[in-house]
Amino acid sequence: MSERVIEVVAGVITDKRGRILLSRRTPSQDMAGLWEFPGGKREADESPEQALARELEEELGIQARIGAHVITVPQAYAHKRLRLDVREITGWQGTPKGREGQALTWVAPEMLARYSMPPADLPVVAALRRPDRYLVTPAPADDDGDEAWLRGLEAALVQGIRQVQVRLPGIAAARQARLLAAAATRCRRHGATVLFNGPVEMARDAGVGLHLASPVLRALSARPVPADVPLTASCHDDDELRMAAALGCDAVVLGHVRATPSHPGVPGIGWATFAQLRETCALPIYAIGGLTTDDIPLARQHGAQGIAAIRSLWGGE
């Protein structure tokens, strides 16, 4: 595979009804027939904003205003590597038309996942649809700490957390089940998704999703829950990312990016290695390891959906 990285830009164009514009790749292009966010290659003398404005005028016949960064996705294909820089389009003049013979369609955001896309575009859909924070709960402090733990969870939910991995190591099964049920009730009240890092039977009984620790992931040969039940996994390398994709995981957690107190003496993989691993996987990937909400823009620059964390996302004292 070539070491040269092709720089590509794309825009998220949203109409007044909230629909997003997709463009279909023509028979003369690689991955013909797949749908993608409109854009194209950036020339060496162009900024991303200049390149995207030019590409949208050439492809669609519009004069676009380039807005905020959405995500940058490094992606490796069989014979090339690219980096897809995606921006919001805050407005445009003209009527979008397929000037290069490509079909166009306006898609409601909740329908985007139904369209077949190149691997680099799939994380863009996730960036538009999924939460950018994934809370991993700490264990209750002691045998009498359940109420304080639930207050901490409630505080995190009030602060906007909408995806929670309930992790309760070293706790008796009956107490785990009780806390998981109470957590699920609170999360449903706030519209948050719950995934349990523990036995699949307990997750099923509580009516919540499942998170796979990496040893559990490595031991599985088939998806342990139905397709409509949320499934995520912890990954640390290429092999585990491939396993998660093969199982049909909905997202993964990858790290540790930085050294953390929970893994003393274990150095972080760093953002460069994170991005290299991101190239091999089209799933939404949450970066974990010493990160806070201030790191979300940096994480998005390296292809992450957002961050996963315990301390910086927990609502307790």
C-alpha positions in Angstrom: 0.0 0.0 0.0 1.2 3.5 -0.8 2.4 5.6 2.1 1.1 8.8 0.4 -2.1 10.1 2.0 -4.7 11.5 -0.3 -6.4 14.5 1.3 -10.1 14.6 0.6 -12.8 17.1 1.8 -16.5 16.7 2.1 -19.5 18.8 3.2 -22.6 18.1 5.3 -25.3 20.0 3.4 -28.6 20.3 5.3 -31.8 21.7 3.9 -34.5 23.6 5.7 -36.3 20.3 6.5 -33.2 18.9 8.2 -32.4 16.5 5.4 -28.8 15.8 4.4 -27.5 15.7 0.8 -25.8 12.5 -0.5 -24.1 12.0 -3.8 -23.8 8.6 -5.6 -20.5 7.5 -7.0 -20.6 7.1 -10.8 -19.7 3.9 -12.8 -16.4 5.5 -13.7 -15.3 5.8 -10.0 -14.0 3.4 -7.5 -16.7 2.0 -5.3 -19.3 2.9 -7.9 -22.9 3.0 -6.7 -22.1 3.9 -3.1 -23.4 7.0 -1.6 -21.2 9.6 0.0 -21.0 13.2 1.4 -20.3 15.5 -1.6 -16.7 16.7 -2.0 -13.4 15.7 -3.5 -9.6 15.8 -3.4 -7.8 18.8 -2.0 -4.9 20.2 -4.0 -1.6 20.9 -2.4 -1.9 24.7 -2.6 -5.5 24.8 -1.1 -6.8 25.0 2.4 -9.5 22.5 3.2 -12.1 25.3 3.1 -10.9 26.5 -0.3 -10.9 22.9 -1.7 -14.4 22.2 -0.4 -15.8 25.4 -1.8 -14.3 24.6 -5.2 -15.4 21.0 -5.2 -19.0 21.8 -4.3 -19.1 24.4 -7.1 -17.7 21.9 -9.6 -19.8 19.0 -8.5 -23.1 20.6 -7.5 -23.0 24.1 -9.0 -23.4 25.9 -5.6 -21.4 28.6 -3.9 -21.1 27.2 -0.3 -20.3 28.8 3.0 -17.9 26.5 4.9 -18.7 26.0 8.6 -17.4 24.1 11.6 -15.3 20.9 11.5 -17.3 17.7 11.9 -14.7 14.9 11.9 -11.5 13.9 10.0 -11.4 10.2 9.1 -8.1 8.5 8.2 -9.0 5.4 6.1 -6.9 2.8 4.5 -8.1 1.0 1.3 -6.4 -1.8 -0.6 -4.3 0.4 -2.8 -4.5 3.9 -1.2 -4.8 5.8 2.0 -6.9 8.9 2.5 -7.8 11.4 5.1 -11.4 12.7 4.8 -11.9 16.2 6.3 -15.6 16.9 6.8 -17.1 20.3 7.4 -20.6 21.7 8.0 -22.1 23.8 5.2 -23.8 26.7 6.8 -25.5 28.0 3.6 -25.2 28.1 -0.2 -26.3 29.9 -3.3 -27.7 28.0 -6.2 -29.6 24.7 -6.6 -27.5 21.5 -6.0 -27.4 19.5 -9.2 -25.3 16.5 -10.2 -23.0 18.3 -12.7 -20.8 15.2 -13.2 -23.6 12.8 -13.9 -24.0 11.7 -10.3 -27.3 11.0 -8.7 -28.2 13.1 -5.6 -30.7 12.5 -2.8 -31.9 14.3 0.3 -31.9 12.0 3.3 -33.4 12.4 6.8 -30.6 12.0 9.4 -32.2 8.9 11.0 -32.2 7.2 7.5 -28.6 7.8 6.7 -27.5 4.4 8.0 -29.7 2.7 5.4 -27.5 3.9 2.5 -24.4 1.9 1.5 -21.3 4.1 1.8 -17.5 3.8 1.5 -15.9 3.0 4.8 -14.5 6.5 5.3 -18.1 8.0 5.2 -19.5 5.7 7.8 -17.9 7.4 10.8 -19.3 10.7 9.5 -22.8 9.3 9.8 -22.0 8.2 13.4 -20.5 11.7 14.2 -23.8 13.2 13.1 -26.0 10.8 14.9 -24.3 9.3 18.0 -23.2 11.0 21.3 -19.7 12.3 21.5 -19.3 11.2 25.1 -19.4 7.7 26.5 -19.5 7.5 30.3 -17.9 4.5 32.0 -19.2 4.3 35.6 -16.9 3.9 38.6 -17.7 1.2 41.1 -19.6 2.3 44.2 -17.1 3.4 46.9 -18.2 0.8 49.5 -21.0 -1.5 50.7 -23.1 1.6 51.6 -22.3 3.6 48.5 -25.2 2.7 46.3 -27.2 5.9 46.8 -24.2 8.1 46.3 -23.3 6.2 43.1 -26.8 6.7 41.8 -26.7 10.4 42.6 -23.4 10.6 40.7 -25.0 8.9 37.7 -28.0 11.2 37.9 -25.8 14.2 37.9 -23.9 13.0 34.8 -27.2 12.5 33.0 -28.4 16.0 34.0 -25.1 17.3 32.5 -26.0 15.8 29.2 -24.5 12.3 29.2 -26.6 10.1 26.8 -24.5 6.9 26.6 -23.5 5.0 29.7 -21.4 1.8 30.2 -22.3 0.4 33.6 -19.2 -1.3 35.0 -19.4 -2.8 38.5 -16.3 -4.9 39.1 -15.9 -6.8 42.4 -19.5 -6.5 43.4 -21.8 -9.5 44.2 -24.2 -10.5 41.4 -27.4 -9.6 43.3 -26.1 -6.1 44.1 -24.9 -5.7 40.5 -28.4 -6.6 39.2 -30.0 -4.2 41.6 -27.8 -1.3 40.7 -28.1 -2.0 36.9 -31.9 -2.0 37.1 -31.8 1.3 39.0 -29.3 2.8 36.5 -31.4 1.7 33.6 -34.5 3.4 35.0 -32.6 6.7 35.5 -31.1 6.5 32.0 -34.4 5.8 30.3 -35.8 8.9 32.0 -33.1 11.0 30.3 -33.2 9.2 27.0 -29.8 7.7 27.5 -28.5 4.3 26.2 -27.2 1.9 28.8 -24.7 -0.9 28.1 -23.6 -3.4 30.8 -20.0 -4.5 31.0 -20.8 -7.9 32.5 -22.8 -11.1 32.0 -25.0 -11.1 28.9 -27.9 -12.7 30.9 -27.9 -9.8 33.4 -27.9 -7.3 30.6 -30.8 -9.1 29.0 -32.8 -9.3 32.2 -32.4 -5.5 32.7 -33.3 -4.8 29.1 -30.1 -3.0 28.3 -27.3 -3.2 25.8 -24.0 -5.1 26.3 -20.4 -3.9 26.4 -17.6 -6.5 25.8 -14.4 -6.3 27.7 -11.5 -7.2 25.4 -11.0 -10.8 26.8 -14.7 -11.5 26.3 -14.5 -10.1 22.8 -11.6 -12.3 21.9 -13.5 -15.4 23.2 -16.6 -14.9 21.0 -17.3 -16.2 17.5 -20.8 -14.7 17.1 -22.7 -11.7 18.2 -24.0 -12.4 21.7 -27.1 -10.2 21.5 -29.8 -9.6 18.8 -29.1 -7.0 16.1 -31.4 -4.5 17.7 -29.6 -4.6 21.1 -26.8 -2.1 21.4 -23.3 -3.7 21.5 -19.9 -2.1 22.1 -16.5 -3.5 22.9 -13.1 -2.4 24.3 -10.3 -2.7 21.8 -6.5 -2.2 22.0 -5.1 -3.3 18.6 -5.9 -4.2 15.0 -7.0 -7.8 15.9 -9.6 -6.7 18.4 -10.9 -4.0 16.0 -11.4 -6.7 13.3 -13.1 -9.0 15.9 -15.5 -6.2 16.9 -16.4 -5.5 13.3 -16.9 -9.2 12.6 -19.3 -9.5 15.5 -21.3 -6.5 14.3 -20.5 -4.2 17.2 -22.2 -0.8 16.9 -19.1 1.1 18.3 -15.9 0.4 20.1 -13.7 2.0 22.7 -10.0 2.3 21.8 -7.0 3.2 24.0 -5.5 4.0 26.3 -4.5 7.2 24.4 -2.8 8.7 27.5 -1.5 7.1 30.6 -4.1 6.8 33.4 -4.2 6.1 37.1 -6.3 3.0 36.4 -3.5 1.5 34.4 -0.3 2.5 36.3 2.9 2.0 34.4 1.2 1.4 31.1 2.0 4.2 28.5 -0.7 5.6 26.3 -0.7 4.7 22.6 -0.9 8.4 21.6 -2.9 10.1 19.0 -0.7 9.1 16.0 -1.2 5.4 16.8 -4.9 5.9 17.5 -5.2 7.4 14.0 -3.3 4.5 12.4 -5.7 2.0 14.0 -8.6 4.2 13.0 -7.6 3.6 9.3 -8.4 -0.1 9.6 -11.9 0.1 11.0 -15.1 1.8 9.8 -16.9 1.5 13.2 -17.5 4.5 15.4 -14.5 4.6 17.8 -14.4 6.4 21.2 -11.0 7.3 22.4 -10.3 6.5 26.1 -7.5 7.2 28.5 -6.9 10.4 30.4 -9.3 12.4 28.3 -11.8 15.2 29.1 -14.5 16.9 27.1 -11.9 19.5 26.2 -10.2 16.8 24.1 -13.3 16.1 21.9 -12.2 18.4 19.1 -8.7 16.9 19.1 -10.3 13.4 19.1 -12.4 14.3 16.1 -9.3 15.5 14.3 -8.0 11.9 14.6 -11.1 10.1 13.6 -12.7 9.5 16.9 -16.4 9.6 17.5 -15.6 11.3 20.8 -14.3 10.3 24.2 -15.0 7.6 26.7 -14.1 8.3 30.3 -14.8 7.6 34.0 -13.5 10.5 36.1 -14.0 13.4 33.7 -17.6 12.4 32.8 -18.8 11.2 36.2 -21.2 13.5 38.0 -20.3 12.5 41.5 -18.0 14.2 44.0 
